[in-house]
Coordinates of N, CA and C in Angstrom, one line a residue:
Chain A
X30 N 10.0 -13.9 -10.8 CA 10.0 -13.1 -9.6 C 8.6 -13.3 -8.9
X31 N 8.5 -12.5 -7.9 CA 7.1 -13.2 -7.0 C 6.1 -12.0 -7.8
X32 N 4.8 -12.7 -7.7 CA 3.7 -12.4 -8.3 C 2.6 -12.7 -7.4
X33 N 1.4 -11.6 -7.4 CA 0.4 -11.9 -6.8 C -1.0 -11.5 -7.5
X34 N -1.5 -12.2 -7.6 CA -2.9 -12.6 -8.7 C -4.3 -12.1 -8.0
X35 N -5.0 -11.5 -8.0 CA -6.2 -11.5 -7.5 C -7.5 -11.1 -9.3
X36 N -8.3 -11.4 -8.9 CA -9.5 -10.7 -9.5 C -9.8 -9.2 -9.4
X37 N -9.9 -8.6 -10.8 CA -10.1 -7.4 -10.6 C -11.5 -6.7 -10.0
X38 N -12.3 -7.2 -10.2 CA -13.8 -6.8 -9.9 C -15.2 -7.6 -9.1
X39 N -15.7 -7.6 -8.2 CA -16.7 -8.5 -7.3 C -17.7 -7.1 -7.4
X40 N -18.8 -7.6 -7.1 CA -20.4 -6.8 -7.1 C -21.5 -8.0 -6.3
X41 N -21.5 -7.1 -5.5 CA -22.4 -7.7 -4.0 C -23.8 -7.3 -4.0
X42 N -24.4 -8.1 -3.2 CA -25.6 -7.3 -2.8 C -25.2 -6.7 -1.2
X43 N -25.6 -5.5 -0.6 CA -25.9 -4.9 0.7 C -26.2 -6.7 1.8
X44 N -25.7 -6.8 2.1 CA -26.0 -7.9 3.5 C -25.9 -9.3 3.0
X45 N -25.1 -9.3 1.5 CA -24.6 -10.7 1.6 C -23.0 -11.1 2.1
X46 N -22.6 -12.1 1.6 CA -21.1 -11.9 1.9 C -20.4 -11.8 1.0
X47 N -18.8 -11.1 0.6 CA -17.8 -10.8 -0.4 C -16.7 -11.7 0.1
X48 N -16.5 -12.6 -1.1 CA -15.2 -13.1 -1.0 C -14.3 -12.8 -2.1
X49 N -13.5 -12.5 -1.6 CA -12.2 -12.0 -2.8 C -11.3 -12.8 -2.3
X50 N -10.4 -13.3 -3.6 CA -9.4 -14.3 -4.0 C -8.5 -13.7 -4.4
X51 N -7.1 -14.7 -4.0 CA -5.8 -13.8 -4.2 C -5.2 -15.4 -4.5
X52 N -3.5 -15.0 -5.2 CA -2.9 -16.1 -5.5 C -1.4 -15.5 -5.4
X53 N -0.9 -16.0 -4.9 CA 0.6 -15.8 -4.5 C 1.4 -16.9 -5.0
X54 N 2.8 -16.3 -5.9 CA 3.9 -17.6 -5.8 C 5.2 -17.8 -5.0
X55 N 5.3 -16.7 -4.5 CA 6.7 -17.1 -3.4 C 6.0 -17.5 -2.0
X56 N 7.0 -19.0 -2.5 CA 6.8 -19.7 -1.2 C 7.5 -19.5 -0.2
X57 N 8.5 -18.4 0.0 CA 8.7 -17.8 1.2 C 7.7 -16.8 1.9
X58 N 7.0 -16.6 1.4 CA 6.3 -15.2 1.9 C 6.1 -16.1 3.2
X59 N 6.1 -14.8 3.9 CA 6.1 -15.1 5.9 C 4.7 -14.4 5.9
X60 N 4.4 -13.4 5.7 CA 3.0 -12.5 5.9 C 2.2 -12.1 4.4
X61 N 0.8 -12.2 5.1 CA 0.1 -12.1 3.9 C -0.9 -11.0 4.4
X62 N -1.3 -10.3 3.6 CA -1.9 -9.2 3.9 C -2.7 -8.9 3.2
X63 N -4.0 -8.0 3.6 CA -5.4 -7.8 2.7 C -5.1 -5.6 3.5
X64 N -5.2 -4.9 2.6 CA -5.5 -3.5 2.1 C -6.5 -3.3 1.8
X65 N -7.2 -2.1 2.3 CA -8.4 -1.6 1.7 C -7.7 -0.1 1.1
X66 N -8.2 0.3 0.2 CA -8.3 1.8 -0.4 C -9.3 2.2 -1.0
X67 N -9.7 3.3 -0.3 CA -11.3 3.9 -0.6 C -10.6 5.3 -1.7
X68 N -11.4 5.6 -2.4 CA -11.1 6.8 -3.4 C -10.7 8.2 -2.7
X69 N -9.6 7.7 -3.1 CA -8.8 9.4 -2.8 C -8.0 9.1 -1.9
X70 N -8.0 7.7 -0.8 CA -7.3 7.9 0.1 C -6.1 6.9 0.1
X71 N -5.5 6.8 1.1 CA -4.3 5.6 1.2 C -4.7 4.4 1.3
X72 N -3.7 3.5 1.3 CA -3.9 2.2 1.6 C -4.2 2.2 3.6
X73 N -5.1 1.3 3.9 CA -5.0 0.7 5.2 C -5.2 -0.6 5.0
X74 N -4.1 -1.2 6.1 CA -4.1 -2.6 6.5 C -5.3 -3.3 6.9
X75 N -6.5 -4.0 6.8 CA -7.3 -4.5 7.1 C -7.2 -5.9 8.2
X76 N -6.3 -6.7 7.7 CA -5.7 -7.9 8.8 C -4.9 -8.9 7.8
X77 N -3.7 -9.0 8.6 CA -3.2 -10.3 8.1 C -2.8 -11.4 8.7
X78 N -2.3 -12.0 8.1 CA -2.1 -13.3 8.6 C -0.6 -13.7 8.5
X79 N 0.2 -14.9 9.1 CA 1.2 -15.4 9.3 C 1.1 -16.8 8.2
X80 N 2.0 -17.3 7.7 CA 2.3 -18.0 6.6 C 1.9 -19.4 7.6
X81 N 2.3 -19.7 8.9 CA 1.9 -20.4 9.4 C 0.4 -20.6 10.0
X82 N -0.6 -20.1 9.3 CA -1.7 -20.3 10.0 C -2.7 -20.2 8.7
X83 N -3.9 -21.5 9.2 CA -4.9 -21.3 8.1 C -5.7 -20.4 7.7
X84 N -6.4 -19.8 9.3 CA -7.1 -19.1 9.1 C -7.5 -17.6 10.8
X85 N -7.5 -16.8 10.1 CA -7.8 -15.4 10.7 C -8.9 -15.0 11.2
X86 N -9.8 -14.9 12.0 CA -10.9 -14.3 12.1 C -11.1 -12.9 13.0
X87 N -11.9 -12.1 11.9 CA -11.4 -10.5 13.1 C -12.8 -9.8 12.6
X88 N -13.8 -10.2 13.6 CA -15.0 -9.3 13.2 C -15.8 -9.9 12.3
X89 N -15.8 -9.1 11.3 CA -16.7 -9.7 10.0 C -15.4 -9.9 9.1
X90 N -14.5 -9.9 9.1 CA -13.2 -10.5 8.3 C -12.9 -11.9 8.4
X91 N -12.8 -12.7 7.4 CA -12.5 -14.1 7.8 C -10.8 -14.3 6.2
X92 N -10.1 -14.4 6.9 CA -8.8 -14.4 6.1 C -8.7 -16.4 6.0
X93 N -8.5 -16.7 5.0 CA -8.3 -18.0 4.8 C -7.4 -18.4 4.0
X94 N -6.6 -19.0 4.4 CA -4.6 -19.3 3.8 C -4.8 -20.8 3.4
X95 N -4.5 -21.1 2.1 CA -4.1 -22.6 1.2 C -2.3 -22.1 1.5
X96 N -1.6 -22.9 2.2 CA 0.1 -22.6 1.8 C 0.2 -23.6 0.7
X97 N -0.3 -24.5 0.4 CA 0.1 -26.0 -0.7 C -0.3 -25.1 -1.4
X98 N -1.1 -24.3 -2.4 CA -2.3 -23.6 -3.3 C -1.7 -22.8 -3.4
X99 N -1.1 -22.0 -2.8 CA -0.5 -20.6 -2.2 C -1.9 -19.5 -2.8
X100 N -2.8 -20.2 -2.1 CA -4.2 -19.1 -1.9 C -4.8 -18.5 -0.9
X101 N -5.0 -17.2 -0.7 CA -5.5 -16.9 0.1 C -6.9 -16.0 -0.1
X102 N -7.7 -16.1 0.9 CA -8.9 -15.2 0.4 C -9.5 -14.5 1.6
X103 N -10.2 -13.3 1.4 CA -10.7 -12.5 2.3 C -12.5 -12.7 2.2
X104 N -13.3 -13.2 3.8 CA -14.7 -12.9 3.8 C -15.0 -11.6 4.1
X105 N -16.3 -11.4 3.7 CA -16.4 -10.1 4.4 C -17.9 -10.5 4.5
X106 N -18.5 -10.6 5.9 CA -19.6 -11.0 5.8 C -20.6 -10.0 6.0
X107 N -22.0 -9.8 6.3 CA -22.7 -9.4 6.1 C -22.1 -7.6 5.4
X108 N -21.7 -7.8 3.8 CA -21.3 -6.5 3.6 C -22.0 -4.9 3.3
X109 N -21.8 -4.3 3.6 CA -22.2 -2.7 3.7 C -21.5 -2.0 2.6
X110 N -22.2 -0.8 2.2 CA -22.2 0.0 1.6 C -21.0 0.5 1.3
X111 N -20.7 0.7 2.9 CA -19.6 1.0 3.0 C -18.0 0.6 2.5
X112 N -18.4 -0.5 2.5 CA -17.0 -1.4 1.9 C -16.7 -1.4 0.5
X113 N -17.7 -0.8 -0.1 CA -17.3 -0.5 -1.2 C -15.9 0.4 -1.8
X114 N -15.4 0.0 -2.2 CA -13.2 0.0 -2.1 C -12.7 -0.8 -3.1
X115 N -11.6 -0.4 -3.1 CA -10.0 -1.6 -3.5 C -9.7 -2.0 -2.8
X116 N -9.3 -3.3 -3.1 CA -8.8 -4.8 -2.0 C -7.7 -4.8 -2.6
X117 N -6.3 -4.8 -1.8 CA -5.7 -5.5 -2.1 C -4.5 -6.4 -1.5
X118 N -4.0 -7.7 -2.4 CA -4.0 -9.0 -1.3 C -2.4 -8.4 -1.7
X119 N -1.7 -8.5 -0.4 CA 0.2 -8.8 -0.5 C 1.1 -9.6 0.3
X120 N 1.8 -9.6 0.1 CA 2.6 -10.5 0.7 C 4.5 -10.1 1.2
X121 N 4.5 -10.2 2.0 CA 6.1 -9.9 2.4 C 6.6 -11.4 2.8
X122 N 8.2 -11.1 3.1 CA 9.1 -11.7 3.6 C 9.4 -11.8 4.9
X123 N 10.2 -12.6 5.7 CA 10.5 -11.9 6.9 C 11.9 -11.1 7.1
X124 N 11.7 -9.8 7.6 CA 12.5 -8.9 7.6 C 12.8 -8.0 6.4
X125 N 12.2 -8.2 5.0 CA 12.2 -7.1 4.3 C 11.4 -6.4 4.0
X126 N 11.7 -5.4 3.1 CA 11.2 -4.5 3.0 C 9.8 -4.0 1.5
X127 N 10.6 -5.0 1.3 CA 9.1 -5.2 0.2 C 8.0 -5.7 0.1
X128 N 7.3 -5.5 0.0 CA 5.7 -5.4 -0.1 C 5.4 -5.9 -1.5
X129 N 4.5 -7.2 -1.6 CA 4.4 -7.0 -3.3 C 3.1 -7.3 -3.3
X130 N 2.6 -6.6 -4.2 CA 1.0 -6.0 -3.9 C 0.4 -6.6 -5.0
X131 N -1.1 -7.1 -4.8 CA -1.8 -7.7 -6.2 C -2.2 -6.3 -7.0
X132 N -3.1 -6.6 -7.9 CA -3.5 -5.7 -8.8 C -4.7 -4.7 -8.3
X133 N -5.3 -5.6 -7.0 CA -6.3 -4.6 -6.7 C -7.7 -5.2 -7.0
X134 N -8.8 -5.8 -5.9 CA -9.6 -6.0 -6.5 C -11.2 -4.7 -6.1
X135 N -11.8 -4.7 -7.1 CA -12.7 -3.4 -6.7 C -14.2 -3.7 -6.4
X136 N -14.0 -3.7 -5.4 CA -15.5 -4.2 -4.7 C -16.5 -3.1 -4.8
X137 N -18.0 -3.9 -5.5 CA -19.1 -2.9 -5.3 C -20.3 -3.2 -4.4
X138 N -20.6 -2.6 -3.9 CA -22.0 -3.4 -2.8 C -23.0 -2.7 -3.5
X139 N -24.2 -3.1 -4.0 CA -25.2 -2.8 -4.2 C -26.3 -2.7 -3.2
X140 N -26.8 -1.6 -3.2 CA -28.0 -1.5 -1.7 C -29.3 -2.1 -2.1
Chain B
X28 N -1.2 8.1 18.3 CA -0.9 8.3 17.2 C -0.3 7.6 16.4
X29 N -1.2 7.4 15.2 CA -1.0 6.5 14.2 C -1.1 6.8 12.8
X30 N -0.8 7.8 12.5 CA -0.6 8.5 11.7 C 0.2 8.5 10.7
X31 N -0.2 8.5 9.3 CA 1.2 9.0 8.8 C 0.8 10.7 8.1
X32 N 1.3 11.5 8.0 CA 0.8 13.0 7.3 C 1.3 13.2 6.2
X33 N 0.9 13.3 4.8 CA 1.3 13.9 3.9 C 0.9 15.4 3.6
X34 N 1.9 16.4 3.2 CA 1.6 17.4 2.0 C 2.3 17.4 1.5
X35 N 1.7 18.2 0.1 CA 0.3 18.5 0.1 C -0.8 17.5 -0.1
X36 N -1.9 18.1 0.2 CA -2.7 17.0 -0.8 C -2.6 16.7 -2.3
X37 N -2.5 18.2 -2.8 CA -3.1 18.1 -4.4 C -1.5 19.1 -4.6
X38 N -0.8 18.6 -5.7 CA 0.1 19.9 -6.1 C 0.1 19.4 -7.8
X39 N -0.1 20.9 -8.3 CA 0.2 20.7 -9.7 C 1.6 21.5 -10.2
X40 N 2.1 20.9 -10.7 CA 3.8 21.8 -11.5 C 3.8 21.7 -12.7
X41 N 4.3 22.7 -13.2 CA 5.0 23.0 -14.6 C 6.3 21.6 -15.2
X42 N 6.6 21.6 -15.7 CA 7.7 20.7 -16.3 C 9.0 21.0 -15.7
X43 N 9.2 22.9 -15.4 CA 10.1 23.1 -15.1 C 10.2 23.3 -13.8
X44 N 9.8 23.0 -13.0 CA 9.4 23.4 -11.9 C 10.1 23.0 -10.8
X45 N 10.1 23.1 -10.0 CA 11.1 22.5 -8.4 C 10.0 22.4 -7.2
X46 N 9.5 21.2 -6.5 CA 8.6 21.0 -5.9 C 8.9 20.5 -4.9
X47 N 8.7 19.8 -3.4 CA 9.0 18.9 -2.6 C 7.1 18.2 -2.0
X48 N 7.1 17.1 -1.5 CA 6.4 16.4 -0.8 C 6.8 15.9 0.5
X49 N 6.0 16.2 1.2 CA 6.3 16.0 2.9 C 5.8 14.8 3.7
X50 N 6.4 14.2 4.6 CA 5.6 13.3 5.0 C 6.3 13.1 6.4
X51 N 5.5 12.7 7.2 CA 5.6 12.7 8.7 C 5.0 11.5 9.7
X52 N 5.4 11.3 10.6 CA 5.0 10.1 11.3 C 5.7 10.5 12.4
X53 N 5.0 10.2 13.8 CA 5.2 10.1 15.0 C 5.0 8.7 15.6
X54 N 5.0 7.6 14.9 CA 5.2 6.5 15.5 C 6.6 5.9 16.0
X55 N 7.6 6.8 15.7 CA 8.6 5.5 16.1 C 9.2 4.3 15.1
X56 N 8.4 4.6 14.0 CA 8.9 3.7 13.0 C 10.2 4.1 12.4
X57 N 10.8 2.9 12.0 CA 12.5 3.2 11.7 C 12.2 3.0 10.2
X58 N 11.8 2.7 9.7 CA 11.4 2.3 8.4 C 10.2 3.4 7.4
X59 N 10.8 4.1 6.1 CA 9.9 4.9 5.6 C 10.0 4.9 4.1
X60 N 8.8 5.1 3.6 CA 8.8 4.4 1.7 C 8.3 5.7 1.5
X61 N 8.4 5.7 -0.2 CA 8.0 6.4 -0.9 C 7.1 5.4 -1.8
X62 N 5.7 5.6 -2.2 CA 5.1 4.4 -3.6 C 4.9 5.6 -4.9
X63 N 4.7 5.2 -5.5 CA 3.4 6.0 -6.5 C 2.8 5.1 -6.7
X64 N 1.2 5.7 -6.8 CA 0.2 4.8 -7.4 C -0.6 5.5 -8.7
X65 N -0.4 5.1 -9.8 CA -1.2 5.2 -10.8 C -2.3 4.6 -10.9
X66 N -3.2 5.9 -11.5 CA -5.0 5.3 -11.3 C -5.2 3.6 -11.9
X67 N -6.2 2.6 -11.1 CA -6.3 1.5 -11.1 C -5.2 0.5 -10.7
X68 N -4.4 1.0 -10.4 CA -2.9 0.2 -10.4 C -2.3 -0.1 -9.1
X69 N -1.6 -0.6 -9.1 CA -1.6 -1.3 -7.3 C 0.1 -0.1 -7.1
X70 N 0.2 0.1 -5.7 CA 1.3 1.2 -5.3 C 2.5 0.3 -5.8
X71 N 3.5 1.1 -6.2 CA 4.7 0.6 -6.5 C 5.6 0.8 -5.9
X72 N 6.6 0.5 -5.6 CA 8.1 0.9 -4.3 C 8.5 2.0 -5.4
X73 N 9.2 2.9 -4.6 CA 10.6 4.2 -5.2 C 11.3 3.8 -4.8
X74 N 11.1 4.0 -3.1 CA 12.2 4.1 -2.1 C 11.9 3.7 -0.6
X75 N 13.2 3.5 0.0 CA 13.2 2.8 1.4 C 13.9 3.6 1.9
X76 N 13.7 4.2 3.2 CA 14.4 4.5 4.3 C 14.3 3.4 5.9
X77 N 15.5 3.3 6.1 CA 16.1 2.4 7.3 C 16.7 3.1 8.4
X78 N 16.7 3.3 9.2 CA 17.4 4.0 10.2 C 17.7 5.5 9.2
X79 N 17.1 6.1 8.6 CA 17.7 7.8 8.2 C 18.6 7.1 7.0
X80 N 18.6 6.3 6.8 CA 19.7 5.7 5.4 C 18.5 5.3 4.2
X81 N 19.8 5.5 3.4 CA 18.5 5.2 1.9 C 18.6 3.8 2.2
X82 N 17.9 2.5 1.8 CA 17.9 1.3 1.9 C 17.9 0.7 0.8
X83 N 17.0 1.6 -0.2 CA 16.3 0.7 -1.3 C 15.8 1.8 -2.5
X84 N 16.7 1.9 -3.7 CA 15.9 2.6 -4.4 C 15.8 1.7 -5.6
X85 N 14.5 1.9 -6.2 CA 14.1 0.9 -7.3 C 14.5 1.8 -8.7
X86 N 15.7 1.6 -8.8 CA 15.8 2.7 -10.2 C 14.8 3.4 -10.6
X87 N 14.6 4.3 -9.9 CA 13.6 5.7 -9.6 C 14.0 6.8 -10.5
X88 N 14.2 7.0 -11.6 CA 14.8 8.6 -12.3 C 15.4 9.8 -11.5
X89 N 16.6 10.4 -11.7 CA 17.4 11.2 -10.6 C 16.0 12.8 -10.4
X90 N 15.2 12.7 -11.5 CA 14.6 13.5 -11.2 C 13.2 13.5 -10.4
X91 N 13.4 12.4 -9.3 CA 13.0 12.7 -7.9 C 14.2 12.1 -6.7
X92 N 14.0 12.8 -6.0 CA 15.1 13.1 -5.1 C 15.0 12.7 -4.0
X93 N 14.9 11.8 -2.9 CA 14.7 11.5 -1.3 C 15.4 12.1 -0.5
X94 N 14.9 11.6 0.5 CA 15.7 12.9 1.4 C 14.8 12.9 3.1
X95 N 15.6 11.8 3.9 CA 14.9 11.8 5.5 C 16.0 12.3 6.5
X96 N 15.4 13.8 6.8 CA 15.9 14.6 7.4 C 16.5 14.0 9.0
X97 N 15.2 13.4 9.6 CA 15.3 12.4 10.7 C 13.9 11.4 10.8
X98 N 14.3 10.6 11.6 CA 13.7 9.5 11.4 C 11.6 9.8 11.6
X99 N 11.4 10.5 11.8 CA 10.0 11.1 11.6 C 9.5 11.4 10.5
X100 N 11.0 12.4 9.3 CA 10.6 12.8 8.3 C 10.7 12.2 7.0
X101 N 10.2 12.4 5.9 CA 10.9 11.6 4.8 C 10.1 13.0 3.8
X102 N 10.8 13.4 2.6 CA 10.6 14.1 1.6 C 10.8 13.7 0.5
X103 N 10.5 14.0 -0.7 CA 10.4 13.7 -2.1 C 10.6 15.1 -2.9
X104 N 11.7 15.8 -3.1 CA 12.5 16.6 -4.0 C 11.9 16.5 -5.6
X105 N 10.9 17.2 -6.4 CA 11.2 16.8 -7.6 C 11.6 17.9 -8.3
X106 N 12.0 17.6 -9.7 CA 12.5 18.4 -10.5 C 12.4 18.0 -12.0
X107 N 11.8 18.7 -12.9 CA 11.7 18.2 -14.3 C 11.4 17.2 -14.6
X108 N 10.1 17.2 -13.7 CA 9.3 15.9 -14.1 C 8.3 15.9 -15.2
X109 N 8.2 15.3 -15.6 CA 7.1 14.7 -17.1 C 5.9 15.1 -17.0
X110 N 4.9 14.5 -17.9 CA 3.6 14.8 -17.6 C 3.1 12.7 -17.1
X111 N 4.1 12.2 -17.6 CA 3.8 10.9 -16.9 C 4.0 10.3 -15.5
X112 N 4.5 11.5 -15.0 CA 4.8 10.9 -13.7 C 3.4 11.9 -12.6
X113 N 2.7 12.2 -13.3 CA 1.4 12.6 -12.6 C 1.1 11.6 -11.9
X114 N 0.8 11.3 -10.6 CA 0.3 9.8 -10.1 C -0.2 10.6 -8.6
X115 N -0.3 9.1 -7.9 CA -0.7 9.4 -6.4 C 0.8 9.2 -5.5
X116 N 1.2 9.9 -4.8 CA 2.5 9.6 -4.6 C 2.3 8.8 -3.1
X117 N 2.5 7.9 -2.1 CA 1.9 7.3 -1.5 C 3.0 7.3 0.0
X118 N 3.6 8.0 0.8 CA 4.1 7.8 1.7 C 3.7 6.3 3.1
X119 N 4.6 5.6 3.6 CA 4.2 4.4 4.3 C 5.5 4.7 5.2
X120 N 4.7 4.2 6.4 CA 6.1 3.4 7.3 C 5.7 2.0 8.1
X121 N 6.9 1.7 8.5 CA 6.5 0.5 8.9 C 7.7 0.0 10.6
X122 N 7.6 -0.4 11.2 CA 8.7 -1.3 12.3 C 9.7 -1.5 11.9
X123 N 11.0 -1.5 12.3 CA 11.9 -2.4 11.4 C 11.9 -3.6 11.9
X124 N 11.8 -4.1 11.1 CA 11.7 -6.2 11.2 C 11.2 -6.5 12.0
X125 N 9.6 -5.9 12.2 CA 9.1 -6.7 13.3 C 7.7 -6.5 12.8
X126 N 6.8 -7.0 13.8 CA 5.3 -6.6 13.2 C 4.5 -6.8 12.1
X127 N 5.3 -8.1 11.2 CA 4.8 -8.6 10.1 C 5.1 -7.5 9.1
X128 N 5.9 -6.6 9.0 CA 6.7 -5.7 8.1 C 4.9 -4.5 7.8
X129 N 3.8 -4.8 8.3 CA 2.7 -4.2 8.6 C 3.0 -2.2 8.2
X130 N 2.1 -2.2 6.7 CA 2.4 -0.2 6.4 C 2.0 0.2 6.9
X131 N 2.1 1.6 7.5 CA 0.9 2.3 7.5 C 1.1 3.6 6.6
X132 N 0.0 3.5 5.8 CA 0.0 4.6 4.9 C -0.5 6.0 5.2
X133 N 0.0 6.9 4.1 CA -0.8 8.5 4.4 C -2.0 8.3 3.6
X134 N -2.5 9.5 3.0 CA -3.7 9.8 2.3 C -3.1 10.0 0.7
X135 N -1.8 10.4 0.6 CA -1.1 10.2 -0.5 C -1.3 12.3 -0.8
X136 N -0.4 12.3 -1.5 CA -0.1 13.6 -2.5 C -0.3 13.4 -3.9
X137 N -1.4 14.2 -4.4 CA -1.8 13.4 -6.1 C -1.2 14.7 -6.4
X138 N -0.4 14.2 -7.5 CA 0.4 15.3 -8.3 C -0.1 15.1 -9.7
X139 N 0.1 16.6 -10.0 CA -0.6 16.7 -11.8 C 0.7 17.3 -12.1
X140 N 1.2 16.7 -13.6 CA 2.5 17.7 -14.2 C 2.3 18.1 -15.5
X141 N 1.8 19.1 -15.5 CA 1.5 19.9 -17.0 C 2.7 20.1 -18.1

C-alpha cells in the first residue's frame, strides 16, 4: 500500500535553514503536501506542490520534488522560533479522498 | 472565511456515556472528514462525507457514529467508548475534486475517556 517516510526529529539553530525530508511510494500521487501542527492545534497546509513540478517556492518555503526518487523535501530558510512544530509530508491522488500522511517530523529551533 | 469550527474543545466521558462532536465550515466545501490523532502520531481517516453522503468509512467501530446534517455540518455521535479511544479527534474539509484535494483542518476536540 502507499507509504510515506519522513524523519522523526531536526534541531536547528534560530536563523539557519531546516530541511526536512520525506519519501513517498505511490507513483500515482498527483499532490504532495507539507502540514504544519503546533501543539494543541490542527493541521494547516503550508504549500504544495503538483507531481508535475520540481520545485515550489513561496516565501521562506522552498518545496523540492525527486518524482524518479519519489522525494520530496521542505526548506525553511532563515528559521524562527516560531516554527518550531510537526511537519508533516502527504500525498494524495487525483480526485480522492485520501490523504496519506507521514509520521510527522518534529522540528526544534534553538534561539 | 476559512474556517473550520470544532466543539468542544476538551470533553471528558464516562465509558457509559453518550456524547456528540461538532464541526462546521462555511466554505462551501462538499467534502468533510472525521481523523483522530493520537499523541505523536500522524491523523488517521474515520470518515468521509461527499455531497451529505457517507463516502468512506475506514472500519471505524459502530461505537462512533457520523452524521452530516447539511453540507456545512458534520458530527461525531459517540457511545461506549473505551479509554483507548481518548485521542485528538480532527475535523477537515476540503473541494470536491479540485484544488489539489487541499484540507483544511479545525483545532480538533481532545477527548479523555475514563
Amino acid at each position: 500500500g502507499e507509504d510515506v517516510e519522513q524523519s522523526l526529529f531536526l534541531s536547528v539553530r534560530e536563523g539557519d535553514s531546516s530541511v526536512i525530508n520525506c519519501t513517498y511510494t505511490d507513483s500515482s500521487s498527483t499532490y504532495l503536501y507539507w502540514y504544519k501542527q503546533e501543539p494543541g492545534a490542527g493541521l494547516q497546509l503550508l504549500t504544495y506542490i503538483f507531481s508535475n513540478m520540481d520545485m515550489k517556492q513561496d516565501q521562506r518555503l522552498t518545496v523540492l520534488l525527486n518524482k524518479k526518487d519519489k522525494h520530496l523535501s521542505l526548506r525553511i530558510a532563515d528559521t524562527q522560533t516560531g516554527d518550531s512544530a510537526i511537519y508533516f509530508c502527504a500525498e494524495s491522488g487525483t480526485g480522492g479522498f485520501k490523504t496519506i500522511f507521514g509520521a510527522g517530523t518534529r522540528l526544534f529551533v534553538k534561539a | 472565511d476559512t474556517e473550520v469550527t470544532q466543539t468542544p474543545k476538551h470533553l471528558v466521558m464516562g465509558m457509559t456515556n453518550k456524547k456528540s462532536l461538532k464541526c462546521e465550515q462555511h466554505m462551501g466545501h462538499r467534502a468533510m472528514y472525521w481523523y483522530k490523532q493520537k499523541a505523536k502520531k500522524p491523523p488517521e481517516l474515520m470518515f468521509v462525507y461527499s455531497y451529505e453522503k457517507l463516502s468512506i468509512n475506514e472500519s471505524v467501530p459502530s461505537r462512533f457514529s457520523p452524521e452530516c446534517p447539511n453540507s456545512s455540518l458534520l458530527n461525531l455521535h459517540l457511545h461506549a467508548l473505551q479509554p483507548e479511544d481518548s485521542a485528538l479527534y480532527l475535523c477537515a474539509s476540503s473541494q470536491e475534486g479540485g484544488a489539489g484535494g487541499e484540507l483544511f483542518f479545525g483545532e480538533g476536540s481532545r477527548l479523555t475517556v475514563l
